[in-house]
Coordinates of C-alpha atoms and ligand atoms in Angstrom, one line a residue:
M1407 CA 0.0 0.0 0.0
S1408 CA 1.4 3.4 -0.9
D1409 CA 1.9 5.9 1.9
I1410 CA -0.8 8.5 2.0
R1411 CA 0.7 12.0 1.9
V1412 CA -0.5 14.3 4.6
L1413 CA -0.5 18.0 3.7
T1414 CA -0.9 21.1 5.8
G1415 CA -3.1 24.1 5.4
P1416 CA -0.1 26.5 4.7
E1417 CA 1.3 24.2 2.1
V1418 CA -2.0 24.1 0.2
A1419 CA -2.5 27.8 0.6
E1420 CA 0.6 28.5 -1.4
H1421 CA -1.1 27.0 -4.5
N1422 CA -3.7 29.7 -4.9
S1423 CA -3.3 30.8 -8.5
R1424 CA -4.1 29.8 -12.0
E1425 CA -0.5 28.6 -12.4
S1426 CA -0.9 26.2 -9.5
C1427 CA -4.3 25.6 -8.0
W1428 CA -4.9 23.2 -5.2
I1429 CA -8.2 22.8 -3.4
I1430 CA -9.5 20.8 -0.4
V1431 CA -12.7 18.8 -0.8
H1432 CA -14.0 16.5 1.9
G1433 CA -10.6 16.4 3.6
K1434 CA -8.6 15.5 0.5
V1435 CA -6.3 17.8 -1.5
Y1436 CA -6.5 18.0 -5.3
D1437 CA -4.3 19.7 -7.9
V1438 CA -6.9 21.1 -10.3
T1439 CA -4.6 23.4 -12.2
D1440 CA -5.0 21.5 -15.5
F1441 CA -8.7 21.0 -14.9
L1442 CA -9.5 24.7 -14.6
D1443 CA -10.5 25.2 -18.2
E1444 CA -12.4 22.0 -18.4
H1445 CA -14.7 22.7 -15.4
P1446 CA -18.2 22.8 -16.7
G1447 CA -18.9 25.7 -14.4
G1448 CA -15.9 27.7 -15.5
S1449 CA -12.6 28.3 -13.9
R1450 CA -13.5 31.4 -11.9
I1451 CA -15.5 29.6 -9.3
I1452 CA -12.6 27.1 -8.7
L1453 CA -10.1 29.9 -8.5
K1454 CA -12.1 31.6 -5.8
Y1455 CA -11.3 28.6 -3.6
A1456 CA -7.7 28.2 -4.8
G1457 CA -5.5 27.1 -1.8
K1458 CA -8.6 26.7 0.4
D1459 CA -11.3 24.3 1.5
A1460 CA -14.0 24.3 -1.2
T1461 CA -16.2 21.6 0.4
E1462 CA -19.1 23.8 1.3
A1463 CA -19.5 25.2 -2.2
Y1464 CA -18.8 21.9 -3.9
E1465 CA -21.2 19.7 -1.9
P1466 CA -24.7 20.8 -2.9
I1467 CA -24.1 20.8 -6.6
H1468 CA -21.7 17.9 -7.3
P1469 CA -22.2 14.2 -6.9
P1470 CA -19.6 13.0 -4.4
D1471 CA -17.5 11.3 -7.1
A1472 CA -17.4 14.2 -9.5
I1473 CA -13.7 15.0 -8.7
T1474 CA -12.5 11.5 -8.4
T1475 CA -14.0 10.5 -11.8
N1476 CA -12.8 13.7 -13.6
L1477 CA -9.3 14.1 -12.2
P1478 CA -6.5 11.7 -12.9
V1479 CA -5.2 9.9 -9.8
E1480 CA -1.8 11.6 -9.9
K1481 CA -3.7 14.8 -9.2
H1482 CA -5.1 13.4 -6.0
L1483 CA -2.3 14.8 -3.7
G1484 CA -3.2 13.4 -0.3
V1485 CA -5.2 14.2 2.8
I1486 CA -5.3 17.4 4.7
D1487 CA -4.2 17.6 8.4
A1488 CA -7.3 19.3 9.6
S1489 CA -5.6 20.8 12.6
T1490 CA -3.4 23.0 10.3
V1491 CA -6.3 24.6 8.4
A1492 CA -7.4 27.9 9.9
K1493 CA -11.1 27.6 10.7
V1494 CA -13.0 30.2 8.7
V1495 CA -15.6 31.7 11.0
K1496 CA -18.4 32.3 8.5
E1497 CA -20.5 35.2 9.1
V1498 CA -24.2 34.1 9.3
T1499 CA -26.0 36.4 6.8
E1500 CA -29.4 37.9 7.6
E1501 CA -30.8 35.7 4.8
E1502 CA -29.4 32.6 6.5
K1503 CA -30.7 33.6 9.9
A1504 CA -34.2 34.1 8.5
R1505 CA -34.0 30.8 6.8
Q1506 CA -33.0 29.0 9.9
A1507 CA -35.8 30.7 11.9
A1508 CA -38.3 29.6 9.2
W1509 CA -37.0 26.1 9.3
A1510 CA -37.5 25.9 13.1
A1511 CA -41.0 27.4 12.7
R1512 CA -42.1 24.9 10.0
P1513 CA -45.7 23.8 10.6
P1514 CA -46.0 20.2 11.8
L1515 CA -46.2 17.9 8.8
D1516 CA -49.7 16.9 9.7
N1517 CA -50.8 20.4 9.0
V1518 CA -49.7 20.1 5.4
L1519 CA -52.8 19.2 3.5
N1520 CA -51.9 19.5 -0.1
M1521 CA -49.0 20.1 -2.5
H1522 CA -49.4 23.8 -2.5
D1523 CA -48.6 23.8 1.2
F1524 CA -45.3 22.2 0.6
E1525 CA -44.4 24.9 -1.9
V1526 CA -45.2 27.6 0.7
V1527 CA -42.9 25.9 3.3
A1528 CA -40.2 25.2 0.8
K1529 CA -40.0 28.8 -0.3
A1530 CA -39.6 29.9 3.3
V1531 CA -36.9 27.4 4.2
I1532 CA -34.6 27.0 1.2
P1533 CA -31.8 29.4 0.1
E1534 CA -33.0 32.2 -2.2
K1535 CA -30.7 30.8 -4.9
A1536 CA -32.4 27.4 -4.7
W1537 CA -35.8 28.9 -4.8
A1538 CA -34.9 31.0 -7.8
Y1539 CA -33.6 28.0 -9.7
Y1540 CA -36.4 25.6 -8.8
S1541 CA -39.4 28.0 -9.2
S1542 CA -38.2 29.8 -12.2
A1543 CA -39.7 29.3 -15.6
S1544 CA -38.9 30.9 -18.9
D1545 CA -39.5 34.5 -20.1
D1546 CA -42.8 35.8 -18.8
E1547 CA -43.6 32.5 -17.1
I1548 CA -46.9 32.2 -18.9
T1549 CA -46.6 28.5 -19.6
I1550 CA -45.9 27.5 -16.0
R1551 CA -49.2 29.2 -15.0
E1552 CA -51.0 27.8 -17.9
N1553 CA -50.0 24.3 -16.8
R1554 CA -52.2 24.8 -13.7
T1555 CA -55.1 26.6 -15.5
A1556 CA -55.4 24.0 -18.2
F1557 CA -56.4 21.5 -15.6
Q1558 CA -59.1 23.9 -14.5
R1559 CA -60.6 24.1 -17.9
V1560 CA -61.4 20.5 -17.8
W1561 CA -64.6 19.6 -15.8
F1562 CA -65.7 16.2 -14.5
R1563 CA -68.7 14.3 -15.7
P1564 CA -69.1 11.9 -12.7
R1565 CA -71.1 8.7 -12.8
I1566 CA -73.1 7.5 -9.8
L1567 CA -74.5 4.3 -8.2
R1568 CA -71.5 2.2 -9.2
D1569 CA -70.7 0.5 -5.9
V1570 CA -67.4 2.2 -5.1
S1571 CA -66.9 0.5 -1.7
T1572 CA -63.4 -0.4 -3.0
V1573 CA -61.4 1.7 -5.4
D1574 CA -58.0 0.8 -6.8
W1575 CA -55.7 3.4 -8.3
S1576 CA -52.6 1.2 -8.8
T1577 CA -51.4 0.6 -12.3
T1578 CA -48.4 -0.3 -14.5
I1579 CA -46.1 2.1 -16.2
L1580 CA -44.0 0.7 -19.0
G1581 CA -44.8 -2.7 -17.6
Q1582 CA -43.6 -1.9 -14.1
K1583 CA -45.9 -2.0 -11.1
S1584 CA -46.8 1.4 -9.7
S1585 CA -48.9 2.0 -6.6
L1586 CA -50.0 5.3 -8.1
P1587 CA -50.8 6.4 -11.7
L1588 CA -47.9 8.9 -11.4
Y1589 CA -44.1 8.8 -11.2
I1590 CA -41.6 11.1 -9.7
S1591 CA -40.3 13.2 -12.6
A1592 CA -36.7 14.4 -13.0
T1593 CA -35.7 17.6 -11.3
A1594 CA -32.1 18.7 -11.0
L1595 CA -29.7 19.9 -8.3
G1596 CA -31.7 18.6 -5.3
K1597 CA -29.0 19.4 -2.8
L1598 CA -29.5 23.1 -3.4
G1599 CA -32.6 22.8 -1.4
H1600 CA -31.9 19.9 1.0
P1601 CA -28.6 18.3 2.1
E1602 CA -29.7 14.8 1.3
G1603 CA -31.0 15.8 -2.2
E1604 CA -32.7 13.2 -4.3
L1605 CA -32.1 10.4 -1.8
C1606 CA -35.1 11.8 0.0
L1607 CA -37.1 10.8 -3.1
T1608 CA -35.5 7.4 -3.4
R1609 CA -36.2 6.3 0.1
A1610 CA -39.7 7.6 0.2
A1611 CA -40.5 6.0 -3.2
A1612 CA -39.1 2.7 -2.0
N1613 CA -41.5 2.7 0.9
H1614 CA -44.5 3.3 -1.2
G1615 CA -44.0 1.5 -4.5
V1616 CA -43.6 4.7 -6.5
I1617 CA -41.3 4.9 -9.5
Q1618 CA -38.5 7.5 -9.5
M1619 CA -37.1 9.0 -12.6
I1620 CA -33.4 9.8 -12.0
A1621 CA -32.2 13.1 -13.5
T1622 CA -29.0 13.4 -15.4
L1623 CA -28.3 16.5 -13.4
A1624 CA -29.2 15.2 -10.0
S1625 CA -27.0 16.4 -7.2
C1626 CA -26.6 12.8 -5.9
S1627 CA -24.7 10.5 -8.2
F1628 CA -26.6 8.0 -10.2
D1629 CA -24.9 5.2 -8.3
D1630 CA -25.6 6.7 -4.9
I1631 CA -29.3 6.8 -5.8
V1632 CA -29.4 3.3 -7.2
D1633 CA -27.4 2.0 -4.2
A1634 CA -30.0 3.4 -1.9
Q1635 CA -32.8 1.3 -3.5
A1636 CA -35.0 -1.0 -1.4
N1637 CA -38.0 -3.2 -1.8
D1638 CA -37.2 -3.9 -5.4
Q1639 CA -38.0 -0.4 -6.4
T1640 CA -38.2 0.8 -10.0
F1641 CA -36.1 3.6 -11.5
F1642 CA -36.4 5.3 -14.9
L1643 CA -33.6 7.5 -16.2
Q1644 CA -33.9 11.0 -17.6
L1645 CA -31.2 11.7 -20.2
Y1646 CA -29.6 14.8 -21.4
V1647 CA -27.8 13.8 -24.5
N1648 CA -24.1 14.8 -24.4
R1649 CA -22.3 16.2 -27.4
D1650 CA -19.8 13.4 -26.8
R1651 CA -21.9 10.4 -27.7
E1652 CA -19.5 8.0 -26.0
I1653 CA -20.2 9.6 -22.7
T1654 CA -24.0 9.1 -23.3
K1655 CA -23.5 5.6 -24.4
K1656 CA -21.5 4.7 -21.3
Y1657 CA -24.1 6.4 -19.0
V1658 CA -27.1 4.7 -20.7
Q1659 CA -25.5 1.2 -20.7
H1660 CA -24.4 1.6 -17.1
A1661 CA -28.0 2.6 -16.1
E1662 CA -29.4 -0.4 -18.0
A1663 CA -26.8 -2.7 -16.3
R1664 CA -27.9 -1.3 -12.9
G1665 CA -31.5 -2.2 -13.6
V1666 CA -33.1 1.0 -14.8
K1667 CA -36.4 0.2 -16.6
G1668 CA -37.0 3.1 -19.0
L1669 CA -34.9 5.8 -20.8
F1670 CA -36.6 9.2 -21.0
I1671 CA -34.7 11.2 -23.5
T1672 CA -35.3 15.0 -23.0
V1673 CA -36.0 16.4 -26.5
D1674 CA -37.2 19.9 -25.6
A1675 CA -34.0 21.5 -24.5
P1676 CA -31.5 22.0 -27.3
Q1677 CA -30.9 25.3 -25.6
L1678 CA -31.9 26.1 -22.1
G1679 CA -34.8 28.6 -21.7
R1680 CA -34.1 32.0 -20.1
R1681 CA -35.2 31.6 -16.6
E1682 CA -34.9 35.2 -15.4
K1683 CA -35.4 34.6 -11.7
D1684 CA -32.5 32.3 -11.8
M1685 CA -30.4 34.6 -14.0
R1686 CA -30.9 37.5 -11.7
M1687 CA -29.2 35.6 -8.9
K1688 CA -26.0 35.8 -11.0
Q1689 CA -24.7 33.0 -8.9
V1690 CA -22.6 31.4 -11.4
D1691 CA -19.6 32.1 -9.3
D1692 CA -20.8 30.1 -6.4
S1693 CA -22.4 27.2 -8.2
A1694 CA -21.9 25.1 -11.2
G1695 CA -21.7 21.6 -12.3
A1696 CA -23.6 18.6 -11.2
E1697 CA -23.4 15.2 -12.8
V1698 CA -22.2 17.0 -15.9
Q1699 CA -19.7 15.5 -18.1
K1700 CA -16.8 17.5 -19.4
G1701 CA -18.2 20.7 -20.9
Q1702 CA -17.4 23.6 -23.1
D1703 CA -17.1 27.3 -22.3
V1704 CA -19.6 28.6 -19.9
K1705 CA -21.5 31.7 -20.2
K1706 CA -21.1 33.9 -17.2
D1707 CA -24.0 35.5 -15.3
Q1708 CA -26.6 33.2 -16.7
G1709 CA -27.8 31.6 -13.5
V1710 CA -27.3 28.1 -12.1
A1711 CA -28.9 26.2 -15.0
R1712 CA -27.3 27.9 -17.9
A1713 CA -23.9 27.6 -16.3
I1714 CA -24.0 23.8 -16.5
S1715 CA -26.0 23.2 -19.7
S1716 CA -23.3 23.6 -22.3
F1717 CA -22.7 19.8 -22.6
I1718 CA -26.2 19.3 -24.0
D1719 CA -26.2 18.5 -27.7
P1720 CA -28.4 20.8 -29.8
S1721 CA -27.9 18.7 -32.9
L1722 CA -30.0 15.9 -31.6
S1723 CA -32.5 14.8 -34.3
W1724 CA -34.9 12.0 -35.4
K1725 CA -31.9 10.4 -37.1
D1726 CA -30.4 9.6 -33.7
I1727 CA -33.3 7.4 -32.6
P1728 CA -32.0 4.2 -34.3
W1729 CA -28.6 4.8 -32.5
F1730 CA -30.3 4.9 -29.1
R1731 CA -32.2 1.7 -30.1
S1732 CA -28.8 0.1 -30.9
I1733 CA -27.2 0.9 -27.5
T1734 CA -30.0 -0.2 -25.2
K1735 CA -32.9 -2.6 -24.7
M1736 CA -34.6 -0.3 -22.3
P1737 CA -37.9 1.2 -23.4
I1738 CA -37.2 4.6 -25.0
I1739 CA -39.5 7.5 -24.3
L1740 CA -39.2 10.9 -25.8
K1741 CA -39.8 13.6 -23.1
G1742 CA -41.0 16.9 -24.3
I1743 CA -43.3 16.3 -27.2
A1744 CA -45.6 19.3 -27.8
T1745 CA -47.6 18.6 -30.9
A1746 CA -49.6 15.8 -32.6
E1747 CA -47.2 15.9 -35.6
D1748 CA -44.2 15.0 -33.4
A1749 CA -46.2 12.4 -31.5
V1750 CA -47.0 10.7 -34.9
L1751 CA -43.3 10.9 -35.8
A1752 CA -42.3 9.4 -32.4
Y1753 CA -44.7 6.5 -32.9
E1754 CA -43.4 5.9 -36.4
A1755 CA -39.8 6.0 -35.1
G1756 CA -40.7 3.0 -33.0
V1757 CA -40.2 4.4 -29.5
Q1758 CA -42.2 3.0 -26.6
G1759 CA -43.7 6.2 -25.3
I1760 CA -43.8 10.0 -25.2
V1761 CA -44.1 12.6 -22.5
L1762 CA -46.3 15.5 -23.5
S1763 CA -44.5 18.2 -21.6
N1764 CA -43.3 21.8 -21.7
H1765 CA -40.5 21.1 -19.1
G1766 CA -42.5 22.7 -16.3
G1767 CA -42.8 25.9 -18.3
R1768 CA -39.0 26.3 -18.3
Q1769 CA -38.3 26.1 -22.0
L1770 CA -40.5 27.7 -24.7
D1771 CA -42.8 30.2 -23.1
T1772 CA -46.4 30.1 -24.3
A1773 CA -46.0 26.5 -25.4
R1774 CA -49.2 24.8 -24.5
S1775 CA -49.9 22.5 -21.6
G1776 CA -49.3 18.8 -21.9
L1777 CA -52.9 18.2 -21.0
E1778 CA -54.1 20.3 -24.0
V1779 CA -51.6 18.6 -26.3
L1780 CA -52.9 15.2 -25.1
V1781 CA -56.3 15.7 -26.8
E1782 CA -54.8 16.4 -30.2
V1783 CA -52.2 13.7 -29.9
T1784 CA -54.7 10.9 -29.1
A1785 CA -56.9 12.1 -31.9
A1786 CA -54.1 12.1 -34.5
L1787 CA -52.7 8.7 -33.4
K1788 CA -56.2 7.2 -33.5
A1789 CA -56.9 8.6 -36.9
R1790 CA -53.9 6.7 -38.2
G1791 CA -54.8 3.5 -36.4
Y1792 CA -51.7 3.8 -34.2
W1793 CA -53.5 4.0 -30.9
P1794 CA -54.6 2.6 -28.5
D1795 CA -51.5 0.5 -28.6
P1796 CA -50.4 -1.3 -25.4
K1797 CA -46.8 -0.9 -26.6
F1798 CA -47.0 2.8 -26.8
E1799 CA -47.7 4.8 -23.6
I1800 CA -48.5 8.5 -23.4
F1801 CA -47.5 10.5 -20.3
V1802 CA -48.2 14.1 -19.4
D1803 CA -46.4 16.3 -17.0
G1804 CA -46.5 19.9 -15.8
G1805 CA -48.5 21.6 -13.0
V1806 CA -49.8 18.4 -11.4
R1807 CA -50.8 19.2 -7.8
R1808 CA -53.9 17.1 -7.2
A1809 CA -55.1 13.6 -7.9
S1810 CA -58.0 15.2 -9.7
D1811 CA -55.4 16.6 -12.2
V1812 CA -54.1 13.1 -12.7
L1813 CA -57.5 11.6 -13.2
K1814 CA -58.3 14.2 -15.9
A1815 CA -55.2 13.3 -17.8
L1816 CA -55.9 9.6 -17.4
A1817 CA -59.5 10.0 -18.6
L1818 CA -58.1 11.7 -21.7
G1819 CA -55.7 8.8 -22.5
A1820 CA -52.5 9.3 -20.5
K1821 CA -51.1 6.1 -19.0
A1822 CA -49.6 8.1 -16.0
V1823 CA -48.4 11.6 -15.2
G1824 CA -45.1 13.0 -14.1
V1825 CA -44.8 15.0 -10.9
G1826 CA -41.6 17.0 -10.5
R1827 CA -41.7 20.2 -8.5
A1828 CA -44.4 19.0 -6.0
F1829 CA -42.1 16.2 -4.7
L1830 CA -39.1 18.5 -4.9
Y1831 CA -40.8 21.0 -2.7
A1832 CA -41.9 18.2 -0.4
F1833 CA -38.4 17.1 0.3
C1834 CA -37.0 20.6 0.5
A1835 CA -39.5 21.3 3.2
Y1836 CA -39.5 18.1 5.2
G1837 CA -37.0 15.7 3.7
Q1838 CA -38.0 12.0 3.1
E1839 CA -40.9 12.4 5.4
G1840 CA -42.3 15.2 3.3
V1841 CA -42.3 13.0 0.2
E1842 CA -44.0 10.2 2.1
R1843 CA -46.6 12.7 3.2
A1844 CA -47.1 13.9 -0.3
I1845 CA -47.6 10.4 -1.5
Q1846 CA -50.1 9.8 1.3
I1847 CA -52.0 12.9 0.3
F1848 CA -52.2 11.8 -3.3
R1849 CA -53.5 8.5 -2.1
D1850 CA -56.2 10.1 -0.1
E1851 CA -57.2 12.3 -2.9
F1852 CA -57.3 9.4 -5.4
E1853 CA -59.5 7.4 -3.1
M1854 CA -62.0 10.2 -2.6
N1855 CA -62.0 11.5 -6.2
M1856 CA -62.3 8.0 -7.8
R1857 CA -65.3 7.3 -5.5
L1858 CA -66.9 10.6 -6.4
L1859 CA -66.2 10.1 -10.1
G1860 CA -67.6 6.6 -10.1
A1861 CA -64.3 5.0 -11.2
R1862 CA -63.4 1.7 -9.4
T1863 CA -60.2 1.2 -11.2
I1864 CA -57.9 3.1 -13.6
D1865 CA -59.6 1.2 -16.5
D1866 CA -62.9 2.9 -15.6
L1867 CA -61.4 6.3 -16.5
V1868 CA -62.8 7.1 -19.9
P1869 CA -63.0 10.3 -22.0
E1870 CA -66.7 10.6 -21.2
M1871 CA -65.9 11.3 -17.6
V1872 CA -64.5 14.7 -18.5
D1873 CA -65.7 17.7 -20.4
A1874 CA -62.6 19.0 -22.2
S1875 CA -64.4 21.2 -24.7
A1876 CA -62.9 24.4 -23.3
L1877 CA -59.4 23.0 -23.1
N1878 CA -58.0 24.8 -26.1
Q1879 CA -59.9 28.1 -25.5
H1880 CA -57.0 30.4 -24.5
I1881 CA -59.0 33.1 -23.0
V1882 CA -56.9 36.3 -22.9
M1883 CA -57.5 38.5 -19.9
V1884 CA -57.8 42.2 -20.5
P1885 CA -55.0 43.9 -18.6
Q1886 CA -56.3 46.0 -15.7
D1887 CA -56.0 49.7 -15.8
N1888 CA -54.0 49.9 -12.5
L1889 CA -53.8 53.6 -12.3
F1890 CA -57.5 54.1 -12.8
Q1891 CA -58.2 51.3 -10.3
A1892 CA -56.0 52.9 -7.7
T1893 CA -57.6 56.3 -8.0
Y1894 CA -61.2 55.4 -8.6
Q1895 CA -63.5 56.3 -5.8
P1896 CA -66.1 53.5 -5.2
L1897 CA -69.7 54.3 -4.6
Q1898 CA -70.4 54.8 -0.9
I1899 CA -73.5 53.7 0.9
T1900 CA -75.0 56.9 2.2
K1901 CA -77.9 57.3 4.5
L1902 CA -81.0 58.6 2.7
K1903 CA -82.3 61.8 4.2
A1904 CA -85.8 61.5 5.4
G1905 CA -88.5 63.6 3.8
Ligands
LIG2416 C1 -33.9 22.4 -15.8 O1 -33.4 23.2 -15.0 O2 -35.0 22.6 -16.3 C2 -33.3 21.2 -16.1 O3 -33.8 20.4 -16.8 C3 -32.0 20.8 -15.5 C4 -30.9 21.5 -16.0 C5 -30.1 22.1 -15.2 C6 -29.0 22.7 -15.6 C7 -28.7 22.7 -17.0 C8 -29.5 22.1 -17.8 C9 -30.6 21.5 -17.4

């Protein structure tokens, strides 16, 4: 066994420049000089920690093995003698104090009654930067709001007297058992909002038979997530396709070897949408990277997301589908279909499913909701004799907060729906327990809504159970005349004078 070199704080501190840059992460010392220009988040952020301990900045946004897999072993210099490193007494900012107070004052979990409540608590307890990244959507954020309102334009047509003493909302998704007709959809950078990140989702999902889609850009490494599995749980993988196809191939085949049951290729993000809340944080310096493979130049001042998106391949096209088919036997699902035309092309390309999605409103603003697209997609597929087809499943995501939302999508033909932010906010607010509570709330809502709708099983959900005739009516609100509203004197109720 080779001797492990022990380094001191002052020794490391000497290497604090672009010419020689050492950093400490998790008690180990690394020479990252040659890696500076390869860092997906840019060199500036690393140089900020040159000669110092970078663990705190590194931790939330990198999987633990990011350094070890990207840096050759000869650059792993040794361990740090902790007693020689001057302790930095970090000033607790006002924001951090407020955050800690909000965390201590969180309502008991029992008081959380719905997904919206999780969002309120998450907003209060996570760092501003995390909130900006998670909650942001593109441009004027019209699509993110439309995702909610679209569900409200669909009304139920409930059936009665159907003996609903027992109702069953379990189903299968891509042939895998699922206790709910929904899956945990991919969201990135979970450790920005909770120290355990996506593992909160994994552990809760295992306890409740819910399927988790692992994000390419999760804070926890793919293997850490899969290693935490229990109860034979099922995972899907969300894939951002790398410009370097060898990296993608390795990643996909590794996932398949580890038992992942579906490959969801994101097809709506050749370039990342402008999420202005995130961009305003201008936090590129303090945050970058995740499970990103080697990247290109990074745009500065573009927010967390844009800083680490440069590896995504904008040249991805229909021509690539056979290549994906050749590298994996997993079902392939295209995530981010937004029209009937592309749904037909997807079917003809031989994939096993599509997700009608606008990426949580984070990509093309004023793209329609997945729910609205669902109606035209099923009609177009049916017209060509492609659907229903048990080998082709249609999913919807975006804005799902209630079991009633899910039931509407299922009635209109979806096999299941994806839920991203609601579970993300649940773990930001209460960790694993929050996710378990969220699942429980969905369950309660399914039970009640299915009874009231007259659906005993998922198969009972048919298009006749909803009135979707207003779904594509995009009613445009007339903007209020705010100045007039503010100065207008409303009528007063005055006493009538007698006689
Ligand atoms: C998103 O933020 O919408 C994502 O899909 C994740 C992500 C994060 C950073 C770069 C690219 C995509």
